Coordinates of C-alpha atoms in Angstrom, one line a residue:
Chain A
M1 CA -69.4 -27.7 17.4
N2 CA -69.5 -27.6 13.7
L3 CA -71.4 -30.7 12.4
A4 CA -70.9 -29.9 8.7
I5 CA -68.2 -32.1 7.3
S6 CA -66.3 -30.6 4.5
A7 CA -64.8 -32.8 1.8
T8 CA -61.3 -32.4 3.0
T9 CA -61.9 -33.9 6.5
I10 CA -63.0 -37.3 5.1
G11 CA -60.0 -39.4 5.5
A12 CA -59.0 -43.0 5.5
Q13 CA -60.5 -43.7 8.9
H14 CA -64.0 -42.7 7.7
Y15 CA -63.8 -45.2 4.9
F16 CA -62.5 -47.8 7.3
I17 CA -65.4 -47.2 9.7
L18 CA -67.8 -47.3 6.8
G19 CA -66.4 -50.7 5.8
A20 CA -66.7 -52.0 9.3
I21 CA -70.3 -50.8 9.5
L22 CA -71.2 -52.4 6.2
F23 CA -69.5 -55.6 7.3
T24 CA -71.4 -55.7 10.5
I25 CA -74.7 -55.1 8.7
G26 CA -73.9 -57.9 6.4
A27 CA -73.0 -60.3 9.2
T28 CA -76.0 -59.4 11.3
G29 CA -78.3 -59.7 8.3
L30 CA -76.9 -63.2 7.5
L31 CA -77.6 -64.3 11.1
L32 CA -81.0 -62.7 11.4
R33 CA -82.7 -63.0 8.0
R34 CA -84.2 -66.3 7.0
N35 CA -84.6 -65.9 3.3
A36 CA -81.8 -67.8 1.5
I37 CA -81.5 -65.1 -1.2
V38 CA -81.3 -62.3 1.3
M39 CA -78.7 -64.3 3.3
F40 CA -76.8 -64.6 0.1
M41 CA -76.9 -60.8 -0.5
C42 CA -75.6 -60.3 3.0
V43 CA -72.5 -62.4 2.2
E44 CA -72.0 -60.2 -0.9
L45 CA -72.3 -57.1 1.3
M46 CA -69.7 -58.5 3.6
L47 CA -67.3 -59.2 0.8
N48 CA -67.7 -55.7 -0.6
A49 CA -67.2 -54.2 2.8
V50 CA -63.9 -56.0 2.9
N51 CA -63.1 -54.7 -0.6
L52 CA -63.6 -51.2 0.6
T53 CA -61.3 -51.8 3.6
F54 CA -58.7 -53.2 1.3
V55 CA -58.7 -50.2 -1.0
T56 CA -58.7 -47.8 2.0
F57 CA -55.6 -49.5 3.4
A58 CA -53.9 -49.6 0.0
K59 CA -54.4 -45.9 -0.3
A60 CA -53.3 -45.2 3.3
L61 CA -50.3 -47.4 3.0
N62 CA -49.5 -46.2 -0.5
D63 CA -49.2 -49.9 -1.5
S64 CA -50.8 -51.5 -4.6
A65 CA -51.1 -55.0 -3.1
G66 CA -54.4 -54.1 -1.4
Q67 CA -55.9 -53.0 -4.6
A68 CA -54.8 -56.2 -6.3
A69 CA -56.4 -58.2 -3.6
V70 CA -59.8 -56.7 -4.5
F71 CA -59.7 -58.3 -7.9
F72 CA -59.2 -61.7 -6.3
T73 CA -62.1 -61.1 -4.0
L74 CA -64.3 -60.0 -7.0
I75 CA -63.6 -63.2 -8.9
V76 CA -64.2 -65.4 -5.9
A77 CA -67.4 -63.6 -5.2
A78 CA -68.6 -64.2 -8.8
A79 CA -67.8 -67.9 -8.5
E80 CA -69.7 -68.1 -5.2
V81 CA -72.7 -66.4 -6.8
A82 CA -72.8 -69.0 -9.6
V83 CA -72.6 -71.9 -7.2
G84 CA -74.8 -70.5 -4.5
L85 CA -77.6 -69.6 -6.8
A86 CA -77.4 -73.0 -8.5
I87 CA -77.9 -74.7 -5.1
I88 CA -80.7 -72.3 -4.1
V89 CA -82.5 -72.9 -7.5
A90 CA -82.1 -76.7 -7.1
I91 CA -83.8 -76.5 -3.6
F92 CA -86.4 -74.0 -4.9
R93 CA -87.5 -76.6 -7.6
R94 CA -88.3 -79.1 -4.9
R95 CA -90.3 -76.9 -2.6
Q96 CA -92.0 -73.5 -3.1
G97 CA -89.9 -70.9 -1.3
A98 CA -86.4 -70.4 -0.1
T99 CA -86.8 -69.8 3.6
A100 CA -84.1 -71.2 5.8
D101 CA -86.5 -72.2 8.5
D102 CA -88.1 -74.8 6.2
I103 CA -84.8 -76.4 5.6
D104 CA -84.7 -78.5 8.8
L105 CA -84.6 -82.1 7.9
M106 CA -81.5 -82.7 10.0
K107 CA -81.3 -81.8 13.7
G108 CA -79.6 -83.0 16.7
Chain B
M1 CA -47.6 -41.2 -29.8
N2 CA -47.5 -39.7 -26.4
P3 CA -43.8 -39.8 -25.3
V4 CA -44.6 -40.9 -21.8
L5 CA -46.8 -43.7 -22.9
F6 CA -44.1 -44.7 -25.4
A7 CA -41.5 -44.8 -22.6
V8 CA -43.7 -46.9 -20.4
L9 CA -44.3 -49.4 -23.3
N10 CA -40.6 -49.7 -23.9
T11 CA -39.5 -50.4 -20.3
E12 CA -38.9 -54.1 -19.7
L13 CA -41.6 -55.3 -17.3
E14 CA -40.2 -57.4 -14.5
K15 CA -41.9 -60.7 -15.1
P16 CA -42.2 -63.2 -12.3
R17 CA -40.3 -66.4 -13.1
I18 CA -42.6 -69.4 -13.5
D19 CA -41.2 -72.2 -11.4
W20 CA -42.8 -75.1 -13.3
P21 CA -41.5 -78.0 -11.2
I22 CA -43.0 -76.5 -8.1
I23 CA -46.5 -75.9 -9.4
A24 CA -46.4 -79.1 -11.5
P25 CA -48.5 -81.1 -8.9
V26 CA -51.2 -78.4 -9.0
V27 CA -51.1 -78.1 -12.8
A28 CA -51.3 -81.9 -13.2
L29 CA -54.6 -82.2 -11.3
F30 CA -56.1 -79.0 -12.8
V31 CA -55.3 -80.1 -16.4
T32 CA -56.8 -83.6 -15.6
A33 CA -60.0 -81.9 -14.5
L34 CA -60.1 -79.8 -17.6
V35 CA -59.4 -82.8 -19.8
I36 CA -62.4 -84.6 -18.3
V37 CA -64.6 -81.6 -18.9
L38 CA -63.5 -81.5 -22.5
L39 CA -64.1 -85.2 -22.9
R40 CA -67.6 -84.8 -21.6
A41 CA -68.2 -82.0 -24.1
I42 CA -66.6 -83.8 -27.1
L43 CA -68.0 -87.3 -26.6
R44 CA -71.5 -86.2 -25.8
T45 CA -73.2 -89.2 -27.2
Q46 CA -71.3 -91.8 -25.2
P47 CA -71.7 -91.0 -21.5
K48 CA -70.6 -94.5 -20.4
L49 CA -67.3 -94.3 -22.3
V50 CA -66.7 -90.8 -21.0
Y51 CA -67.2 -92.0 -17.4
Q52 CA -64.7 -94.9 -17.8
L53 CA -62.2 -92.6 -19.5
S54 CA -62.6 -90.0 -16.8
I55 CA -61.9 -92.5 -14.0
A56 CA -58.7 -93.6 -15.8
A57 CA -57.8 -89.9 -16.3
A58 CA -58.4 -89.1 -12.7
F59 CA -56.0 -91.8 -11.5
V60 CA -53.4 -90.9 -14.1
G61 CA -53.6 -87.3 -12.9
L62 CA -53.3 -88.2 -9.3
V63 CA -50.3 -90.5 -9.9
T64 CA -48.6 -87.8 -12.0
S65 CA -49.3 -85.2 -9.4
G66 CA -47.9 -87.6 -6.7
A67 CA -44.7 -88.1 -8.8
F68 CA -44.3 -84.3 -9.1
V69 CA -44.7 -84.0 -5.3
G70 CA -41.9 -86.6 -4.9
N71 CA -39.8 -84.6 -7.2
E72 CA -40.4 -81.5 -5.0
W73 CA -39.2 -83.5 -1.9
R74 CA -36.0 -84.3 -3.9
I75 CA -35.6 -80.6 -4.8
I76 CA -35.9 -79.6 -1.2
H77 CA -33.3 -82.1 -0.1
R78 CA -31.0 -81.0 -2.8
S79 CA -31.2 -77.3 -2.6
G80 CA -33.0 -76.5 0.7
I81 CA -36.2 -74.7 1.2
F82 CA -37.0 -71.6 -0.8
Q83 CA -39.8 -69.3 -2.0
T84 CA -40.8 -68.6 -5.5
F85 CA -43.4 -66.6 -7.4
S86 CA -42.2 -63.4 -5.7
G87 CA -42.6 -65.0 -2.3
A88 CA -46.2 -66.0 -2.8
I89 CA -45.4 -69.7 -2.8
A90 CA -43.3 -71.5 -0.2
V91 CA -41.6 -74.8 -0.9
D92 CA -40.7 -76.6 2.3
G93 CA -41.1 -79.9 4.1
M94 CA -44.7 -79.1 5.2
T95 CA -45.7 -78.3 1.7
V96 CA -44.7 -81.8 0.5
F97 CA -46.1 -83.6 3.5
V98 CA -49.5 -81.9 3.3
Q99 CA -49.7 -82.4 -0.5
A100 CA -48.9 -86.1 0.0
I101 CA -51.8 -86.5 2.5
V102 CA -54.2 -84.6 0.3
L103 CA -53.3 -86.7 -2.8
I104 CA -53.7 -90.0 -0.8
A105 CA -57.0 -88.8 0.6
T106 CA -58.2 -87.8 -2.9
A107 CA -57.2 -91.1 -4.4
L108 CA -59.0 -93.0 -1.7
G109 CA -61.9 -90.7 -2.0
V110 CA -62.2 -91.6 -5.7
L111 CA -61.9 -95.3 -5.0
L112 CA -64.7 -95.1 -2.3
A113 CA -66.9 -93.0 -4.6
L114 CA -67.0 -95.4 -7.5
G115 CA -69.1 -98.1 -6.0
Y116 CA -71.3 -95.5 -4.2
L117 CA -72.0 -93.6 -7.4
R118 CA -73.0 -96.8 -9.1
R119 CA -75.4 -97.8 -6.3
E120 CA -77.0 -94.4 -6.2
G121 CA -77.2 -94.0 -9.9
L122 CA -75.0 -90.9 -9.9
E123 CA -72.3 -92.1 -12.3
T124 CA -71.2 -88.8 -13.9
P125 CA -67.8 -87.5 -14.7
E126 CA -68.6 -84.2 -13.0
Y127 CA -68.1 -85.8 -9.6
L128 CA -64.5 -86.6 -10.5
V129 CA -64.0 -83.1 -11.9
L130 CA -65.2 -81.4 -8.8
L131 CA -63.2 -83.8 -6.5
L132 CA -60.0 -83.0 -8.6
L133 CA -60.7 -79.3 -8.6
S134 CA -61.2 -79.3 -4.8
A135 CA -57.9 -81.2 -4.4
T136 CA -56.2 -78.6 -6.7
G137 CA -57.2 -75.9 -4.2
M138 CA -55.9 -78.0 -1.3
L139 CA -52.5 -78.4 -3.0
V140 CA -52.3 -74.6 -3.6
M141 CA -53.2 -74.2 0.1
A142 CA -50.2 -76.3 1.0
H143 CA -47.9 -73.9 -0.9
A144 CA -49.6 -70.6 -0.1
N145 CA -47.2 -68.1 1.6
D146 CA -49.4 -65.1 1.0
L147 CA -52.7 -64.4 2.7
V148 CA -54.5 -63.6 -0.5
L149 CA -53.3 -66.8 -2.0
V150 CA -54.5 -68.7 1.1
F151 CA -57.9 -67.1 0.6
V152 CA -58.1 -68.0 -3.1
A153 CA -57.0 -71.6 -2.4
L154 CA -59.5 -71.9 0.4
E155 CA -62.3 -70.7 -1.9
V156 CA -61.2 -73.0 -4.8
F157 CA -61.6 -76.1 -2.7
S158 CA -64.6 -74.9 -0.8
I159 CA -66.7 -73.9 -3.8
A160 CA -66.1 -77.4 -5.4
L161 CA -67.1 -78.9 -2.0
Y162 CA -70.4 -76.9 -1.8
I163 CA -71.5 -78.6 -5.1
L164 CA -70.3 -82.0 -4.0
A165 CA -72.2 -81.8 -0.8
A166 CA -75.4 -81.1 -2.8
F167 CA -74.4 -83.6 -5.4
D168 CA -77.3 -86.1 -4.9
R169 CA -80.0 -83.9 -6.3
R170 CA -82.8 -86.4 -5.6
R171 CA -82.1 -86.5 -1.9
A172 CA -83.4 -83.5 0.1
E173 CA -80.9 -84.0 2.8
S174 CA -78.0 -83.7 0.4
Q175 CA -79.4 -80.4 -1.0
E176 CA -79.9 -79.1 2.5
A177 CA -76.3 -80.0 3.4
G178 CA -75.1 -78.2 0.3
L179 CA -77.1 -75.0 1.2
K180 CA -76.0 -75.1 4.8
Y181 CA -72.4 -75.7 3.9
F182 CA -72.5 -72.9 1.3
V183 CA -74.1 -70.2 3.5
L184 CA -71.9 -70.9 6.5
G185 CA -68.8 -71.5 4.3
A186 CA -69.3 -68.2 2.5
F187 CA -69.9 -66.4 5.9
S188 CA -66.7 -67.8 7.3
S189 CA -64.8 -67.0 4.1
A190 CA -66.0 -63.4 4.4
I191 CA -64.8 -63.2 8.0
F192 CA -61.5 -64.7 7.1
L193 CA -61.1 -62.2 4.3
Y194 CA -61.9 -59.3 6.6
G195 CA -59.2 -60.7 8.9
I196 CA -56.7 -60.6 6.0
A197 CA -57.7 -56.9 5.3
L198 CA -57.1 -55.9 8.9
T199 CA -53.8 -57.8 9.1
Y200 CA -52.8 -56.1 5.9
G201 CA -53.7 -52.7 7.4
A202 CA -51.8 -53.4 10.5
T203 CA -48.6 -54.8 9.0
G204 CA -48.6 -53.3 5.5
S205 CA -48.3 -56.6 3.6
T206 CA -50.2 -59.8 2.8
S207 CA -47.0 -61.8 2.4
L208 CA -46.5 -64.1 5.3
T209 CA -42.8 -63.7 5.2
E210 CA -43.0 -59.9 5.3
I211 CA -45.6 -60.0 8.1
A212 CA -43.2 -62.2 10.1
T213 CA -40.4 -59.7 9.6
Q214 CA -42.7 -56.9 10.5
L215 CA -43.9 -58.6 13.7
G216 CA -40.3 -59.4 14.6
V217 CA -39.4 -55.7 14.6
V218 CA -42.4 -54.4 16.5
D219 CA -42.5 -54.7 20.3
P220 CA -45.2 -57.3 21.1
K221 CA -46.7 -54.8 23.7
A222 CA -47.2 -52.3 21.0
H223 CA -49.5 -54.5 18.9
T224 CA -52.5 -52.5 17.9
G225 CA -56.1 -53.4 18.2
L226 CA -56.2 -53.6 14.4
L227 CA -53.7 -56.4 14.4
V228 CA -55.3 -58.4 17.2
A229 CA -58.7 -58.0 15.6
G230 CA -57.2 -59.3 12.4
F231 CA -55.8 -62.4 14.2
A232 CA -59.2 -63.0 15.8
L233 CA -61.0 -62.9 12.5
L234 CA -58.5 -65.2 10.9
I235 CA -58.9 -67.7 13.7
V236 CA -62.7 -67.5 13.4
G237 CA -62.5 -68.1 9.6
L238 CA -60.1 -71.0 9.8
G239 CA -61.9 -72.3 12.9
F240 CA -65.0 -72.7 10.7
K241 CA -63.1 -74.7 8.1
V242 CA -61.4 -77.1 10.5
S243 CA -64.8 -77.3 12.4
A244 CA -63.4 -76.3 15.8
A245 CA -66.0 -75.5 18.5
P246 CA -67.6 -73.0 18.8
F247 CA -67.6 -72.7 15.0
H248 CA -68.7 -76.3 14.4
M249 CA -72.5 -75.8 14.0
W250 CA -72.5 -76.8 10.3
T251 CA -70.4 -79.9 10.7
P252 CA -73.0 -82.5 11.9
D253 CA -75.7 -81.4 9.5
V254 CA -73.3 -81.2 6.5
Y255 CA -71.6 -84.5 7.3
E256 CA -74.9 -86.2 7.8
G257 CA -76.6 -84.9 4.6
S258 CA -73.7 -85.1 2.1
P259 CA -73.2 -88.3 0.1
T260 CA -71.0 -90.5 2.3
P261 CA -67.9 -90.5 0.0
V262 CA -68.1 -86.7 0.0
T263 CA -68.2 -86.7 3.7
A264 CA -65.2 -89.0 3.9
F265 CA -63.2 -86.7 1.6
M266 CA -64.5 -83.5 3.4
A267 CA -63.6 -84.9 6.8
S268 CA -60.1 -85.9 5.8
A269 CA -58.7 -83.7 3.1
T270 CA -60.4 -80.4 4.1
K271 CA -59.2 -80.7 7.6
V272 CA -55.7 -81.4 6.4
A273 CA -55.6 -78.4 4.1
A274 CA -57.2 -76.0 6.5
F275 CA -54.8 -77.0 9.3
A276 CA -51.9 -76.6 6.9
A277 CA -53.0 -73.0 6.5
F278 CA -53.5 -72.7 10.3
L279 CA -50.0 -74.0 11.0
R280 CA -48.3 -71.9 8.3
I281 CA -50.1 -68.6 9.2
F282 CA -50.1 -68.8 13.0
A283 CA -47.2 -71.2 14.0
G284 CA -45.1 -69.8 11.1
A285 CA -45.7 -66.2 10.3
F286 CA -47.3 -65.0 13.6
A287 CA -44.8 -66.9 15.8
Q288 CA -43.4 -63.6 17.1
A289 CA -46.9 -62.6 18.2
S290 CA -47.8 -65.9 19.8
D291 CA -48.8 -64.3 23.1
D292 CA -51.7 -62.7 21.1
W293 CA -53.2 -65.8 19.6
R294 CA -52.2 -68.7 21.8
P295 CA -54.9 -68.1 24.5
A296 CA -57.6 -68.1 21.7
I297 CA -56.3 -71.5 20.3
Y298 CA -56.2 -72.8 23.9
V299 CA -59.9 -72.0 24.3
L300 CA -60.8 -73.4 20.9
A301 CA -58.9 -76.6 21.7
V302 CA -60.6 -77.2 25.0
L303 CA -64.1 -76.3 23.7
S304 CA -63.7 -78.6 20.7
L305 CA -62.6 -81.5 22.9
L306 CA -65.5 -80.9 25.2
V307 CA -68.2 -80.4 22.6
G308 CA -66.9 -83.1 20.3
T309 CA -66.8 -85.9 22.8
I310 CA -69.8 -85.1 24.8
A311 CA -72.1 -84.4 21.9
A312 CA -70.8 -87.5 20.1
A313 CA -71.9 -89.6 23.1
I314 CA -75.6 -88.7 22.8
Q315 CA -76.0 -89.1 19.0
S316 CA -78.3 -91.7 17.5
D317 CA -77.0 -91.4 14.0
V318 CA -73.6 -92.9 13.1
K319 CA -72.7 -90.2 10.6
R320 CA -73.5 -87.5 13.1
M321 CA -71.5 -89.3 15.8
L322 CA -68.5 -89.4 13.5
A323 CA -69.0 -85.7 12.7
Y324 CA -68.8 -84.8 16.3
S325 CA -65.8 -87.0 16.8
S326 CA -64.2 -85.2 14.0
I327 CA -64.7 -82.0 16.0
A328 CA -63.0 -83.7 18.9
H329 CA -60.1 -84.7 16.6
A330 CA -59.8 -81.0 15.6
G331 CA -59.4 -80.3 19.3
Y332 CA -56.4 -82.6 19.6
I333 CA -54.7 -81.1 16.5
L334 CA -55.4 -77.6 18.0
I335 CA -53.4 -78.7 21.1
G336 CA -50.5 -79.4 18.7
L337 CA -51.0 -76.0 17.1
Q338 CA -51.1 -74.3 20.5
V339 CA -47.6 -75.6 21.3
A340 CA -46.5 -75.6 17.7
N341 CA -43.4 -73.5 18.2
A342 CA -42.9 -73.8 21.9
G343 CA -39.6 -75.0 23.2
S344 CA -38.0 -75.0 19.7
K345 CA -34.5 -76.0 20.7
R346 CA -32.2 -77.1 17.8
N347 CA -34.8 -76.0 15.3
E348 CA -37.2 -78.7 16.4
L349 CA -41.0 -78.2 16.4
P350 CA -42.5 -81.1 18.2
G351 CA -46.0 -79.5 18.2
T352 CA -46.0 -79.0 14.5
A353 CA -44.6 -82.4 13.8
A354 CA -47.2 -84.0 16.1
S355 CA -50.0 -82.1 14.4
L356 CA -48.8 -83.2 10.9
F357 CA -48.6 -86.8 12.0
Y358 CA -52.0 -86.6 13.6
L359 CA -53.5 -85.2 10.4
L360 CA -52.0 -88.1 8.4
V361 CA -53.5 -90.7 10.8
Y362 CA -56.8 -88.8 11.1
A363 CA -57.3 -88.7 7.3
L364 CA -56.9 -92.4 7.1
M365 CA -59.2 -93.2 10.1
A366 CA -61.9 -90.9 8.8
L367 CA -61.7 -92.3 5.2
G368 CA -61.9 -95.8 6.6
A369 CA -64.7 -95.3 9.0
F370 CA -66.9 -93.4 6.5
G371 CA -66.0 -96.0 3.9
V372 CA -67.4 -98.8 6.0
V373 CA -70.5 -96.7 6.9
Q374 CA -71.1 -96.1 3.2
S375 CA -70.6 -99.8 2.3
I376 CA -73.0 -101.0 5.1
N377 CA -75.8 -98.8 3.8
H378 CA -78.3 -99.4 1.1
R379 CA -79.4 -97.2 -1.8
G380 CA -80.8 -93.9 -0.6
E381 CA -78.7 -93.7 2.5
T382 CA -81.4 -94.6 4.9
N383 CA -79.8 -96.8 7.6
H384 CA -77.5 -94.6 9.5
A385 CA -79.1 -95.0 12.9
I386 CA -76.9 -96.7 15.6
T387 CA -79.7 -99.3 16.0
D388 CA -79.2 -100.3 12.4
Y389 CA -75.8 -101.6 13.5
K390 CA -77.2 -104.2 15.9
Q391 CA -75.7 -107.6 15.4
L392 CA -73.6 -106.4 12.6
S393 CA -70.9 -108.8 13.7
K394 CA -73.2 -111.7 12.8
R395 CA -74.6 -110.2 9.6
Q396 CA -71.5 -108.7 8.1
P397 CA -68.5 -110.0 10.1
L398 CA -65.8 -108.5 7.9
L399 CA -67.3 -105.0 7.7
A400 CA -68.0 -105.1 11.5
A401 CA -64.4 -106.0 12.2
L402 CA -63.1 -103.2 9.9
L403 CA -65.3 -100.6 11.5
T404 CA -64.2 -101.8 14.9
L405 CA -60.6 -101.3 13.8
F406 CA -61.2 -97.7 12.6
L407 CA -63.2 -96.9 15.8
L408 CA -60.6 -98.3 18.1
A409 CA -58.0 -96.3 16.2
Q410 CA -60.0 -93.1 16.7
A411 CA -60.3 -94.0 20.3
G412 CA -56.5 -94.2 20.5
V413 CA -56.1 -97.9 21.4
P414 CA -52.4 -99.1 21.3
F415 CA -51.1 -100.8 18.2
T416 CA -53.1 -98.5 16.0
G417 CA -52.0 -95.2 14.4
G418 CA -54.4 -93.3 16.6
F419 CA -52.5 -94.2 19.7
I420 CA -49.2 -92.9 18.5
A421 CA -50.8 -89.7 17.1
K422 CA -52.5 -88.9 20.4
L423 CA -49.3 -89.8 22.3
S424 CA -47.2 -87.5 20.3
I425 CA -49.7 -84.6 20.7
F426 CA -49.8 -85.1 24.5
R427 CA -46.0 -85.4 24.7
S428 CA -45.5 -82.2 22.8
A429 CA -48.0 -80.4 25.1
V430 CA -46.2 -81.7 28.2
D431 CA -42.8 -80.8 26.8
A432 CA -44.1 -77.3 26.3
G433 CA -45.3 -77.1 29.9
Q434 CA -49.0 -77.1 28.9
Y435 CA -50.1 -79.6 31.5
Q436 CA -53.7 -78.6 31.7
L437 CA -54.1 -79.0 27.9
A438 CA -52.5 -82.4 28.0
I439 CA -54.8 -83.4 30.9
A440 CA -57.9 -82.0 29.0
G441 CA -56.9 -84.1 26.0
M442 CA -56.5 -87.3 28.0
L443 CA -59.8 -86.8 29.7
A444 CA -61.4 -86.2 26.3
A445 CA -59.8 -89.4 25.0
V446 CA -61.3 -91.4 27.9
I447 CA -64.8 -90.0 27.2
G448 CA -64.2 -90.5 23.5
A449 CA -63.3 -94.2 24.1
F450 CA -66.8 -94.6 25.6
V451 CA -68.4 -93.1 22.4
Y452 CA -66.6 -95.5 20.1
L453 CA -66.9 -98.5 22.3
R454 CA -70.7 -97.9 22.5
L455 CA -70.9 -98.5 18.7
V456 CA -68.6 -101.5 18.9
V457 CA -70.6 -103.0 21.7
T458 CA -73.8 -102.5 19.6
M459 CA -72.3 -104.4 16.8
Y460 CA -71.0 -107.3 18.9
A461 CA -73.5 -107.6 21.8
T462 CA -76.1 -110.4 21.9
G463 CA -79.5 -109.9 23.5
Q464 CA -82.9 -111.6 23.7
D465 CA -84.6 -109.7 20.9
D466 CA -81.9 -110.8 18.5
D467 CA -82.9 -111.9 15.1
P468 CA -81.9 -115.6 14.9
D469 CA -81.6 -115.4 11.1
A470 CA -79.1 -112.5 11.3
A471 CA -76.2 -114.8 10.4
N472 CA -78.0 -115.9 7.2
E473 CA -78.3 -112.3 5.8
P474 CA -76.6 -112.2 2.5
R475 CA -73.1 -110.7 2.8
I476 CA -72.6 -107.3 1.2
K477 CA -70.4 -107.7 -1.9
L478 CA -67.9 -104.9 -1.8
D479 CA -67.0 -103.3 -5.1
V480 CA -63.3 -103.3 -6.1
G481 CA -62.8 -99.7 -5.3
S482 CA -64.0 -99.9 -1.7
R483 CA -62.2 -103.1 -1.3
I484 CA -58.9 -101.5 -2.3
A485 CA -59.5 -98.3 -0.3
L486 CA -60.5 -100.2 2.9
T487 CA -57.6 -102.5 2.6
I488 CA -55.2 -99.6 2.2
T489 CA -56.6 -97.6 5.1
A490 CA -56.9 -100.5 7.5
S491 CA -53.3 -101.8 6.8
A492 CA -51.9 -98.2 6.9
I493 CA -53.5 -97.6 10.4
I494 CA -52.0 -100.8 11.7
V495 CA -48.6 -100.0 10.2
L496 CA -48.7 -96.5 11.6
G497 CA -49.4 -98.0 15.0
V498 CA -46.8 -100.8 15.0
L499 CA -44.0 -99.2 13.0
P500 CA -44.6 -95.4 13.3
N501 CA -40.9 -94.4 13.5
W502 CA -40.4 -93.9 9.8
F503 CA -43.5 -91.7 9.5
L504 CA -42.8 -89.7 12.6
D505 CA -39.3 -89.2 11.3
I506 CA -40.7 -87.8 8.0
A507 CA -43.0 -85.5 9.9
H508 CA -40.1 -84.2 12.0
Q509 CA -38.0 -83.8 8.8
A510 CA -40.9 -81.9 7.3
T511 CA -40.9 -79.4 10.2
Q512 CA -37.2 -79.0 10.2
L513 CA -37.4 -77.9 6.6
L514 CA -40.0 -75.2 7.4
T515 CA -40.1 -71.6 6.1
R516 CA -40.1 -69.4 9.1

């Protein structure tokens, strides 16, 4: 079996699978990592994996709606960054460190 | 000049027609929010004046928006339901009904907040700006007929709510609530967005109308894994937002930590907007593929009822208890969603109508209950334990009576709106042949009654270790806003319980005028 992949064999399904893998890495990271900043980066990774999937489908379906959707995602992600970092900074000011395990005032 | 480029520049671009009357409610709220931000920037030196002006502006904006919603209802009755903005926005009965609930909840949310903000020393116009922006997103959600627009609307109201949850910067619980809500909210949004991408890949469109057409053509047995995975992820994403079990983990923490008027708004309006999207996407566009998603909603409904009622029974904090009960309420509405388009003879959708009516009643019950909880408390939100409610009937008879009313309504006692709402949900489930779901709902209602009665008994029971001076405790003087808000919610719940026909009729009319 020839393991060398030539450029022509990379098709839509490869991008789709890459998107799925990136999304899974992001989701797993969010659930496993405890640092608020890293959790935040994982959300960004998930959103960008979705962007990749959108573009892949747009190319495969020959439809521009998927590419347009990416712009909406980008803007939403930017807004989320602004708000998310503001909340993290506000918490960071009160205590030294942004580890999720320390944020446990409420339980039950 | 390049001839090709020249040709392109000369072609008339097909511009979408802007249908101003339809987006007027959204624009009214958005412009109001911007005006308040501008006032804040221009009149920097007079924060007091800006705050007074922004309260006035908020109410003017809400009333204007409400008038435009009424106008929309008139347009639908005159010329039927339609779609505009190239099919991205649907104008139908549900749009108007949901917008009306959101606007009522926002207005009551502002009224409740005024006294609270004064007590906690948080009187800033930003609170009103964020509340209005959040409501703007919810109004867009009511209109959205395109998955991408649903996502944008979802984010617009969620992002404003993340900040509102963390609004009380001095209280660590509030910040913690903000961070938890943000991380899990962003997570669920990403999952929802991936669901959109997969559905787009499977059907070739993000427009709900086109997806419905596409699903009508394809044989249900030939649905690909891609499509089903897309449905699953959309359900997970929306399940987070409506706080349905097993995606409810954030709810108790966020409801407990957020400032109470924010919790009231979050519990009522967010649930309404997210369920509107749920109904429009699943009961509307995916109706042809209902065999794929109905079992999942079934499981979600039963789990929410189970988790919500049982966990509520063991809470020692009133806000947490109400949070778990809101999970149970999501379960009842999910029953309505499960049977949303079953047995639709003569274009009737009893499940959808029951869900919409339940959402209206639930929004009022939640606002009322959290409103009383907020008024009973002192600066700093320290007395939320159930034991703090001992002898409340002696200390604060009026507030205790009001809280009893809201709790009994949530339990579904006759002559309150909660009874009619539960009854119509169960009836629609029985009519659709979903007997197990109806029985699960009734059992949950019985356990739920215990939860609410426990708190009522705590307030009214007398024991040996009672403080004899309880009756002499100074009565809490309610501020004007809370007084108006609690009067409106209490009387609305009684009216909905005694004379529900008119409202039920409106809900039915709303579903008959539905884009499908």
